[in-house]
Amino acid sequence: MDRKELFEKKPKIKINGKISSCPTSAAMELIGGKWKSVILIHLADDKKRYNELRKEVEGITERTLSLQLKKLELDGLVTRKVFTKKPPLKVEYALTEFGQSLVPILESIRDWGLYAAEIKGEFLIEE
């Protein structure tokens, strides 16, 4: 059955134990919230170490970043690779193949965010 036929049948979708009646709700179970898509777009170009992500994702606390990365890893969107056995650990995060499938969507959301800023807001450029 192709996706169009499946969508027309309106099946319930179960992800992470939660049942959704809409594919968009099911997708948001994996990438919804304030930080997940922001973290994912920062990993779209290349793998990053934890501290690189912490510096790039402005406004996120260390605890929140750590928790969100764990959730993204459990959901199969991100891999975590540890290079050292003793502290301080060298850890790299990267998108999985499943996570890479989100890159065009995340780029569209980023572009729409720029458009929304043009229409509804303004750009504040620090010099």
PDB file of C-alpha atoms in Angstrom:
ATOM      1  CA  MET A   1       0.000   0.000   0.000  1.00  0.00           C
ATOM      2  CA  ASP A   2       1.447   3.411  -0.918  1.00  0.00           C
ATOM      3  CA  ARG A   3       1.440   6.402   1.422  1.00  0.00           C
ATOM      4  CA  LYS A   4      -1.529   8.085  -0.273  1.00  0.00           C
ATOM      5  CA  GLU A   5      -3.691   4.968   0.168  1.00  0.00           C
ATOM      6  CA  LEU A   6      -2.469   4.607   3.732  1.00  0.00           C
ATOM      7  CA  PHE A   7      -3.270   8.255   4.496  1.00  0.00           C
ATOM      8  CA  GLU A   8      -6.779   7.866   3.034  1.00  0.00           C
ATOM      9  CA  LYS A   9      -7.460   4.899   5.347  1.00  0.00           C
ATOM     10  CA  LYS A  10      -6.657   7.158   8.340  1.00  0.00           C
ATOM     11  CA  PRO A  11      -4.925   4.540  10.469  1.00  0.00           C
ATOM     12  CA  LYS A  12      -3.885   5.241  14.036  1.00  0.00           C
ATOM     13  CA  ILE A  13      -0.106   5.545  14.403  1.00  0.00           C
ATOM     14  CA  LYS A  14       1.779   4.368  17.480  1.00  0.00           C
ATOM     15  CA  ILE A  15       5.235   5.815  18.204  1.00  0.00           C
ATOM     16  CA  ASN A  16       6.947   5.655  21.588  1.00  0.00           C
ATOM     17  CA  GLY A  17       3.797   4.210  23.118  1.00  0.00           C
ATOM     18  CA  LYS A  18       1.677   7.203  22.097  1.00  0.00           C
ATOM     19  CA  ILE A  19      -1.175   6.777  19.653  1.00  0.00           C
ATOM     20  CA  SER A  20      -1.821   9.527  17.109  1.00  0.00           C
ATOM     21  CA  SER A  21      -4.606   9.828  14.585  1.00  0.00           C
ATOM     22  CA  CYS A  22      -2.575  12.177  12.395  1.00  0.00           C
ATOM     23  CA  PRO A  23       0.830  11.595  10.758  1.00  0.00           C
ATOM     24  CA  THR A  24       1.849  15.145  11.689  1.00  0.00           C
ATOM     25  CA  SER A  25       1.222  14.402  15.363  1.00  0.00           C
ATOM     26  CA  ALA A  26       3.231  11.200  15.023  1.00  0.00           C
ATOM     27  CA  ALA A  27       6.129  13.131  13.468  1.00  0.00           C
ATOM     28  CA  MET A  28       5.988  15.739  16.208  1.00  0.00           C
ATOM     29  CA  GLU A  29       6.333  12.948  18.754  1.00  0.00           C
ATOM     30  CA  LEU A  30       9.853  12.514  17.381  1.00  0.00           C
ATOM     31  CA  ILE A  31      10.891  16.089  16.528  1.00  0.00           C
ATOM     32  CA  GLY A  32       8.478  18.319  18.452  1.00  0.00           C
ATOM     33  CA  GLY A  33       9.331  20.647  21.278  1.00  0.00           C
ATOM     34  CA  LYS A  34      11.466  23.738  21.531  1.00  0.00           C
ATOM     35  CA  TRP A  35      14.900  22.197  21.040  1.00  0.00           C
ATOM     36  CA  LYS A  36      14.859  18.955  19.026  1.00  0.00           C
ATOM     37  CA  SER A  37      14.626  20.487  15.557  1.00  0.00           C
ATOM     38  CA  VAL A  38      17.177  23.154  16.523  1.00  0.00           C
ATOM     39  CA  ILE A  39      19.665  20.469  17.596  1.00  0.00           C
ATOM     40  CA  LEU A  40      18.959  18.434  14.465  1.00  0.00           C
ATOM     41  CA  ILE A  41      19.548  21.358  12.079  1.00  0.00           C
ATOM     42  CA  HIS A  42      22.912  21.983  13.756  1.00  0.00           C
ATOM     43  CA  LEU A  43      23.837  18.358  13.047  1.00  0.00           C
ATOM     44  CA  ALA A  44      22.623  18.512   9.426  1.00  0.00           C
ATOM     45  CA  ASP A  45      25.985  19.483   7.964  1.00  0.00           C
ATOM     46  CA  ASP A  46      28.337  17.343  10.014  1.00  0.00           C
ATOM     47  CA  LYS A  47      28.908  15.523  13.270  1.00  0.00           C
ATOM     48  CA  LYS A  48      29.569  17.694  16.313  1.00  0.00           C
ATOM     49  CA  ARG A  49      31.025  17.311  19.767  1.00  0.00           C
ATOM     50  CA  TYR A  50      28.832  18.079  22.767  1.00  0.00           C
ATOM     51  CA  ASN A  51      30.558  21.391  23.540  1.00  0.00           C
ATOM     52  CA  GLU A  52      30.256  22.523  19.921  1.00  0.00           C
ATOM     53  CA  LEU A  53      26.496  21.961  20.092  1.00  0.00           C
ATOM     54  CA  ARG A  54      26.269  23.702  23.468  1.00  0.00           C
ATOM     55  CA  LYS A  55      27.953  26.802  22.015  1.00  0.00           C
ATOM     56  CA  GLU A  56      25.961  26.784  18.755  1.00  0.00           C
ATOM     57  CA  VAL A  57      22.508  26.245  20.267  1.00  0.00           C
ATOM     58  CA  GLU A  58      22.065  29.547  22.068  1.00  0.00           C
ATOM     59  CA  GLY A  59      19.834  29.597  25.139  1.00  0.00           C
ATOM     60  CA  ILE A  60      19.791  25.865  25.829  1.00  0.00           C
ATOM     61  CA  THR A  61      20.929  24.645  29.244  1.00  0.00           C
ATOM     62  CA  GLU A  62      23.433  21.805  29.547  1.00  0.00           C
ATOM     63  CA  ARG A  63      20.798  19.617  31.215  1.00  0.00           C
ATOM     64  CA  THR A  64      18.249  20.229  28.463  1.00  0.00           C
ATOM     65  CA  LEU A  65      20.810  19.606  25.711  1.00  0.00           C
ATOM     66  CA  SER A  66      21.865  16.356  27.350  1.00  0.00           C
ATOM     67  CA  LEU A  67      18.263  15.156  27.802  1.00  0.00           C
ATOM     68  CA  GLN A  68      17.242  16.083  24.258  1.00  0.00           C
ATOM     69  CA  LEU A  69      20.287  14.348  22.760  1.00  0.00           C
ATOM     70  CA  LYS A  70      19.414  11.203  24.740  1.00  0.00           C
ATOM     71  CA  LYS A  71      15.824  11.315  23.436  1.00  0.00           C
ATOM     72  CA  LEU A  72      16.991  11.868  19.866  1.00  0.00           C
ATOM     73  CA  GLU A  73      19.384   8.942  20.221  1.00  0.00           C
ATOM     74  CA  LEU A  74      16.644   6.673  21.643  1.00  0.00           C
ATOM     75  CA  ASP A  75      14.379   7.649  18.737  1.00  0.00           C
ATOM     76  CA  GLY A  76      17.076   6.671  16.242  1.00  0.00           C
ATOM     77  CA  LEU A  77      17.643  10.162  14.857  1.00  0.00           C
ATOM     78  CA  VAL A  78      21.109  10.737  16.335  1.00  0.00           C
ATOM     79  CA  THR A  79      24.119   8.550  17.073  1.00  0.00           C
ATOM     80  CA  ARG A  80      26.476   9.087  19.979  1.00  0.00           C
ATOM     81  CA  LYS A  81      30.062   7.949  19.634  1.00  0.00           C
ATOM     82  CA  VAL A  82      32.410   7.942  22.643  1.00  0.00           C
ATOM     83  CA  PHE A  83      36.136   8.065  21.830  1.00  0.00           C
ATOM     84  CA  THR A  84      37.715   7.974  25.306  1.00  0.00           C
ATOM     85  CA  LYS A  85      37.180   5.795  28.354  1.00  0.00           C
ATOM     86  CA  LYS A  86      38.321   8.266  31.013  1.00  0.00           C
ATOM     87  CA  PRO A  87      36.926  11.718  31.739  1.00  0.00           C
ATOM     88  CA  PRO A  88      36.817  14.120  30.106  1.00  0.00           C
ATOM     89  CA  LEU A  89      34.957  12.050  27.538  1.00  0.00           C
ATOM     90  CA  LYS A  90      35.264  12.899  23.866  1.00  0.00           C
ATOM     91  CA  VAL A  91      31.759  12.375  22.502  1.00  0.00           C
ATOM     92  CA  GLU A  92      30.494  13.068  18.977  1.00  0.00           C
ATOM     93  CA  TYR A  93      26.904  13.284  17.823  1.00  0.00           C
ATOM     94  CA  ALA A  94      25.760  12.758  14.248  1.00  0.00           C
ATOM     95  CA  LEU A  95      22.519  12.208  12.374  1.00  0.00           C
ATOM     96  CA  THR A  96      21.600   8.640  11.548  1.00  0.00           C
ATOM     97  CA  GLU A  97      20.303   7.765   8.089  1.00  0.00           C
ATOM     98  CA  PHE A  98      16.797   8.168   9.549  1.00  0.00           C
ATOM     99  CA  GLY A  99      17.821  11.565  10.956  1.00  0.00           C
ATOM    100  CA  GLN A 100      19.294  12.582   7.582  1.00  0.00           C
ATOM    101  CA  SER A 101      15.848  12.073   6.058  1.00  0.00           C
ATOM    102  CA  LEU A 102      14.743  15.136   8.063  1.00  0.00           C
ATOM    103  CA  VAL A 103      17.354  17.521   6.630  1.00  0.00           C
ATOM    104  CA  PRO A 104      15.217  18.808   3.695  1.00  0.00           C
ATOM    105  CA  ILE A 105      12.291  19.342   6.080  1.00  0.00           C
ATOM    106  CA  LEU A 106      14.459  21.133   8.639  1.00  0.00           C
ATOM    107  CA  GLU A 107      15.927  23.346   5.914  1.00  0.00           C
ATOM    108  CA  SER A 108      12.391  24.222   4.777  1.00  0.00           C
ATOM    109  CA  ILE A 109      11.440  25.116   8.359  1.00  0.00           C
ATOM    110  CA  ARG A 110      14.586  27.270   8.639  1.00  0.00           C
ATOM    111  CA  ASP A 111      13.724  29.040   5.368  1.00  0.00           C
ATOM    112  CA  TRP A 112      10.154  29.584   6.509  1.00  0.00           C
ATOM    113  CA  GLY A 113      11.514  31.034   9.762  1.00  0.00           C
ATOM    114  CA  LEU A 114      13.466  33.593   7.727  1.00  0.00           C
ATOM    115  CA  TYR A 115      10.338  34.375   5.704  1.00  0.00           C
ATOM    116  CA  ALA A 116       8.287  34.731   8.910  1.00  0.00           C
ATOM    117  CA  ALA A 117      10.875  37.157  10.281  1.00  0.00           C
ATOM    118  CA  GLU A 118      10.582  39.246   7.093  1.00  0.00           C
ATOM    119  CA  ILE A 119       6.790  39.343   7.275  1.00  0.00           C
ATOM    120  CA  LYS A 120       6.066  39.358  11.006  1.00  0.00           C
ATOM    121  CA  GLY A 121       9.268  40.502  12.672  1.00  0.00           C
ATOM    122  CA  GLU A 122      12.679  41.939  12.074  1.00  0.00           C
ATOM    123  CA  PHE A 123      16.314  40.908  11.883  1.00  0.00           C
ATOM    124  CA  LEU A 124      18.590  42.067  14.695  1.00  0.00           C
ATOM    125  CA  ILE A 125      22.172  41.945  13.437  1.00  0.00           C
ATOM    126  CA  GLU A 126      24.904  42.249  16.039  1.00  0.00           C
ATOM    127  CA  GLU A 127      28.047  44.014  14.947  1.00  0.00           C
TER     128      GLU A 127
END
